[in-house]
Amino acid sequence: MKLEVGVLPEGAPNSLAGRIAGMREKIAGAARKHGRDPSSIRLVGVTKEQPRELVLNAIEAGLGDIGENYLQEARPKYADLMACKHFLGHVQTNKARAIVEVFDVVQSIDRLEAGRAIGRASRTLGKRMRALVQINISPSERFGLDPAAAPAFAALLREEEGLDIDGVMAIGPNTSDRGVIRRAFEQAARTFERVGGAILSIGMSDDYEEAIACGSTMVRIGTAIFGVRGYHSE
Ligand SMILES: *Cc1c(COP(=O)(O)O)cnc(C)c1O
């Protein structure tokens, strides 16, 4: 079944494959503009509030990484999908086992108990989980660790078997002030340098350019690929 993609501003391609290709071109353009190798930036398609059929079509169109914020929403939607699945939401310790069952990467570890619960579940299930430390770089964000605390936090969780702490994730400030966004992402990049690992997950539909300028290795794009959320929900 082919579903129409959600409404986007005028000029956006109307096929999902076209939007994914267009997004890859924009990422590559931003990378080159800032003297970076386009292949050093991974695209995660954020599928929250989008139907499973659309996610299947996106994977068919070559999208290899997908992400969700809610376990309950992802569990049926992501069943048996051939893609790398990223958990982006708040980790409740009593859901750790189910999170490890459904996902391959947890980007949102901001409490020791959460990281340890994911580690424990990984060992129980015989799975190695990749995880990122979520830091808070925006006054409008509820979650995320104080960036200054991130290196010691990562060191503690690296003692946890079954868990690979592989970098940092952050959500940019909710503002149209490009300078504010840029400074927040620079702080994320400095924190990433101290934490270590391979992944700096910053940048969404409205701020991926600044994120790439600041060294993002992973952008998480929802709206610019799938259209406005809620379009399919009736
Ligand atoms: C929703 C969401 C995204 C994608 O946001 P868009 O603005 O639609 O691209 C990325 N990361 C997280 C953590 C999100 O919750």
Short mmCIF file of C-alpha atoms and ligand atoms in Angstrom, two decimals:
data_model
loop_
_atom_site.label_atom_id
_atom_site.label_comp_id
_atom_site.label_asym_id
_atom_site.label_seq_id
_atom_site.Cartn_x
_atom_site.Cartn_y
_atom_site.Cartn_z
CA MET A 1 0.00 0.00 0.00
CA LYS A 2 1.30 3.42 -0.97
CA LEU A 3 0.34 6.28 1.31
CA GLU A 4 0.60 9.93 0.39
CA VAL A 5 3.15 11.78 2.47
CA GLY A 6 1.98 14.58 4.73
CA VAL A 7 1.63 18.20 3.72
CA LEU A 8 4.83 20.20 3.43
CA PRO A 9 5.59 23.75 2.39
CA GLU A 10 5.27 24.48 -1.32
CA GLY A 11 8.08 23.20 -3.50
CA ALA A 12 8.82 20.06 -1.46
CA PRO A 13 8.78 16.87 -3.53
CA ASN A 14 5.57 14.95 -3.12
CA SER A 15 6.95 11.44 -3.03
CA LEU A 16 8.59 9.95 0.00
CA ALA A 17 11.58 8.74 -2.03
CA GLY A 18 11.94 12.25 -3.45
CA ARG A 19 11.94 13.78 0.00
CA ILE A 20 14.48 11.33 1.34
CA ALA A 21 16.75 11.94 -1.64
CA GLY A 22 16.21 15.69 -1.29
CA MET A 23 17.11 15.55 2.40
CA ARG A 24 20.28 13.60 1.63
CA GLU A 25 21.23 16.26 -0.91
CA LYS A 26 20.66 19.03 1.60
CA ILE A 27 22.74 17.23 4.21
CA ALA A 28 25.53 16.71 1.66
CA GLY A 29 25.32 20.37 0.63
CA ALA A 30 25.60 21.55 4.22
CA ALA A 31 28.49 19.16 4.81
CA ARG A 32 30.46 20.41 1.81
CA LYS A 33 29.75 24.03 2.72
CA HIS A 34 31.44 23.40 6.06
CA GLY A 35 34.33 21.39 4.66
CA ARG A 36 33.02 18.05 5.83
CA ASP A 37 32.64 14.66 4.16
CA PRO A 38 28.92 14.09 3.43
CA SER A 39 29.29 10.39 4.20
CA SER A 40 30.25 11.22 7.79
CA ILE A 41 26.65 12.24 8.56
CA ARG A 42 23.92 9.64 9.08
CA LEU A 43 20.26 10.33 8.50
CA VAL A 44 17.72 8.99 11.00
CA GLY A 45 14.10 9.30 9.89
CA VAL A 46 11.92 10.16 12.87
CA THR A 47 8.63 8.32 12.36
CA LYS A 48 6.58 9.38 15.38
CA GLU A 49 2.88 9.82 14.63
CA GLN A 50 3.44 8.39 11.15
CA PRO A 51 1.82 5.10 10.09
CA ARG A 52 3.75 1.85 9.67
CA GLU A 53 3.00 1.74 5.93
CA LEU A 54 4.83 5.02 5.45
CA VAL A 55 7.81 3.72 7.43
CA LEU A 56 7.87 0.59 5.26
CA ASN A 57 7.84 2.75 2.13
CA ALA A 58 10.68 4.85 3.53
CA ILE A 59 12.80 1.76 4.21
CA GLU A 60 12.05 0.54 0.70
CA ALA A 61 13.25 3.92 -0.56
CA GLY A 62 16.59 3.33 1.18
CA LEU A 63 16.15 4.84 4.65
CA GLY A 64 18.28 2.64 6.91
CA ASP A 65 17.77 4.33 10.28
CA ILE A 66 14.45 5.12 11.96
CA GLY A 67 13.58 6.64 15.32
CA GLU A 68 10.65 6.91 17.74
CA ASN A 69 9.98 8.60 21.09
CA TYR A 70 7.39 6.27 22.56
CA LEU A 71 7.85 2.55 23.18
CA GLN A 72 4.11 1.90 23.01
CA GLU A 73 3.84 3.49 19.60
CA ALA A 74 6.98 1.82 18.24
CA ARG A 75 6.36 -1.73 19.45
CA PRO A 76 3.68 -2.63 16.88
CA LYS A 77 4.94 -0.18 14.25
CA TYR A 78 8.55 -1.40 14.22
CA ALA A 79 7.89 -5.15 14.48
CA ASP A 80 10.04 -7.05 11.96
CA LEU A 81 11.28 -3.93 10.17
CA MET A 82 14.73 -4.23 8.59
CA ALA A 83 16.30 -0.99 9.78
CA CYS A 84 18.43 0.30 12.61
CA LYS A 85 15.91 1.43 15.25
CA HIS A 86 16.69 4.38 17.51
CA PHE A 87 14.88 5.12 20.76
CA LEU A 88 14.70 8.90 21.29
CA GLY A 89 12.30 9.22 24.22
CA HIS A 90 12.52 9.30 27.98
CA VAL A 91 13.76 5.96 29.37
CA GLN A 92 11.54 4.59 32.13
CA THR A 93 13.49 1.95 34.00
CA ASN A 94 10.51 -0.43 34.14
CA LYS A 95 10.36 -0.33 30.31
CA ALA A 96 14.07 -1.00 29.79
CA ARG A 97 13.64 -4.63 28.77
CA ALA A 98 10.98 -3.81 26.18
CA ILE A 99 13.11 -0.93 24.86
CA VAL A 100 16.03 -3.32 24.36
CA GLU A 101 13.73 -5.81 22.64
CA VAL A 102 12.39 -3.26 20.15
CA PHE A 103 15.37 -0.95 19.52
CA ASP A 104 19.06 -1.16 18.52
CA VAL A 105 20.24 2.23 19.79
CA VAL A 106 19.07 4.23 22.82
CA GLN A 107 19.93 7.90 22.27
CA SER A 108 18.40 9.26 25.45
CA ILE A 109 20.31 8.08 28.51
CA ASP A 110 20.33 10.91 31.05
CA ARG A 111 20.15 9.10 34.39
CA LEU A 112 22.43 6.40 35.80
CA GLU A 113 19.44 4.22 36.75
CA ALA A 114 18.20 4.37 33.17
CA GLY A 115 21.58 3.41 31.72
CA ARG A 116 22.01 0.61 34.23
CA ALA A 117 18.52 -0.74 33.53
CA ILE A 118 19.26 -0.78 29.79
CA GLY A 119 22.59 -2.53 30.50
CA ARG A 120 20.89 -5.14 32.68
CA ALA A 121 18.20 -5.81 30.08
CA SER A 122 20.86 -6.11 27.35
CA ARG A 123 22.74 -8.74 29.35
CA THR A 124 19.52 -10.65 30.06
CA LEU A 125 18.58 -10.63 26.39
CA GLY A 126 22.11 -11.30 25.16
CA LYS A 127 22.12 -8.14 23.05
CA ARG A 128 24.68 -5.33 22.98
CA MET A 129 23.00 -1.94 23.03
CA ARG A 130 24.53 1.19 21.61
CA ALA A 131 23.65 4.19 23.73
CA LEU A 132 24.17 7.94 23.74
CA VAL A 133 24.26 10.35 26.65
CA GLN A 134 21.50 12.92 26.23
CA ILE A 135 22.63 16.35 27.34
CA ASN A 136 20.51 19.43 27.92
CA ILE A 137 21.54 22.47 25.85
CA SER A 138 18.21 24.27 25.84
CA PRO A 139 16.10 25.95 28.53
CA SER A 140 12.93 24.68 26.83
CA GLU A 141 13.96 21.01 27.15
CA ARG A 142 12.87 18.91 30.10
CA PHE A 143 15.31 16.05 29.74
CA GLY A 144 19.04 15.68 29.38
CA LEU A 145 22.04 15.83 31.64
CA ASP A 146 24.01 18.96 32.50
CA PRO A 147 26.77 18.94 29.83
CA ALA A 148 29.44 19.46 32.49
CA ALA A 149 28.42 16.19 34.15
CA ALA A 150 28.41 14.16 30.93
CA PRO A 151 32.06 12.92 30.80
CA ALA A 152 32.01 11.44 34.32
CA PHE A 153 28.54 10.06 33.71
CA ALA A 154 29.72 8.34 30.51
CA ALA A 155 32.76 6.91 32.32
CA LEU A 156 30.52 5.35 34.98
CA LEU A 157 28.19 3.79 32.42
CA ARG A 158 31.12 2.43 30.42
CA GLU A 159 31.67 0.02 33.31
CA GLU A 160 28.29 -1.45 32.50
CA GLU A 161 28.52 -4.69 30.46
CA GLY A 162 26.19 -4.91 27.49
CA LEU A 163 26.09 -1.16 26.98
CA ASP A 164 28.23 0.76 24.47
CA ILE A 165 28.26 4.46 25.29
CA ASP A 166 29.08 5.83 21.85
CA GLY A 167 28.56 9.58 22.04
CA VAL A 168 26.14 12.37 22.75
CA MET A 169 22.61 13.37 21.75
CA ALA A 170 20.97 16.76 22.23
CA ILE A 171 17.86 18.63 21.18
CA GLY A 172 18.54 22.18 20.01
CA PRO A 173 16.84 25.21 21.52
CA ASN A 174 13.34 25.96 20.28
CA THR A 175 14.05 29.38 18.79
CA SER A 176 14.47 31.03 15.41
CA ASP A 177 17.63 32.81 16.62
CA ARG A 178 20.30 31.06 14.52
CA GLY A 179 23.09 32.34 16.78
CA VAL A 180 21.50 30.83 19.88
CA ILE A 181 21.08 27.50 18.07
CA ARG A 182 24.66 27.61 16.86
CA ARG A 183 26.10 28.31 20.31
CA ALA A 184 24.04 25.49 21.85
CA PHE A 185 25.32 23.03 19.23
CA GLU A 186 28.90 24.22 19.79
CA GLN A 187 28.45 23.34 23.43
CA ALA A 188 27.16 19.89 22.41
CA ALA A 189 30.23 19.42 20.18
CA ARG A 190 32.62 20.36 23.00
CA THR A 191 30.83 17.93 25.30
CA PHE A 192 31.05 15.19 22.65
CA GLU A 193 34.82 15.72 22.44
CA ARG A 194 35.12 15.08 26.17
CA VAL A 195 32.70 12.13 26.23
CA GLY A 196 34.21 10.40 23.21
CA GLY A 197 32.58 7.87 20.91
CA ALA A 198 31.51 7.96 17.28
CA ILE A 199 28.12 9.68 17.32
CA LEU A 200 27.16 13.31 17.83
CA SER A 201 23.39 13.24 17.32
CA ILE A 202 22.27 16.84 16.82
CA GLY A 203 20.06 18.49 14.21
CA MET A 204 16.37 18.17 13.28
CA SER A 205 14.28 19.50 10.36
CA ASP A 206 14.68 23.15 11.36
CA ASP A 207 18.27 23.22 12.61
CA TYR A 208 20.26 20.49 10.80
CA GLU A 209 22.39 23.08 8.97
CA GLU A 210 23.71 24.60 12.19
CA ALA A 211 24.17 21.09 13.59
CA ILE A 212 26.24 20.00 10.59
CA ALA A 213 28.29 23.20 10.83
CA CYS A 214 29.06 22.23 14.44
CA GLY A 215 30.11 18.64 13.68
CA SER A 216 26.92 16.58 13.81
CA THR A 217 27.45 12.98 12.68
CA MET A 218 23.76 12.09 12.92
CA VAL A 219 20.70 14.20 12.11
CA ARG A 220 17.22 13.15 13.22
CA ILE A 221 14.68 14.31 10.66
CA GLY A 222 10.91 13.94 10.94
CA THR A 223 8.83 16.69 9.37
CA ALA A 224 11.12 17.43 6.41
CA ILE A 225 10.78 13.81 5.26
CA PHE A 226 7.35 12.64 6.40
CA GLY A 227 5.50 15.93 6.48
CA VAL A 228 3.54 17.52 9.27
CA ARG A 229 2.67 15.13 12.08
CA GLY A 230 -0.94 14.17 12.72
CA TYR A 231 -1.76 14.23 9.00
CA HIS A 232 -2.57 10.50 8.97
CA SER A 233 -4.04 10.21 12.44
CA GLU A 234 -7.77 10.44 11.80
C1 LIG B 1 10.45 14.75 16.87
C2 LIG B 1 11.88 14.60 17.09
C3 LIG B 1 12.78 14.77 16.04
C4 LIG B 1 12.38 15.19 14.63
O1 LIG B 1 11.85 16.48 14.62
P1 LIG B 1 11.48 17.24 13.25
O2 LIG B 1 11.48 18.66 13.64
O3 LIG B 1 10.13 16.74 12.85
O4 LIG B 1 12.51 16.90 12.26
C5 LIG B 1 14.14 14.57 16.32
N1 LIG B 1 14.57 14.23 17.54
C6 LIG B 1 13.73 14.06 18.58
C7 LIG B 1 14.27 13.67 19.90
C8 LIG B 1 12.37 14.25 18.39
O5 LIG B 1 11.54 14.10 19.43
#
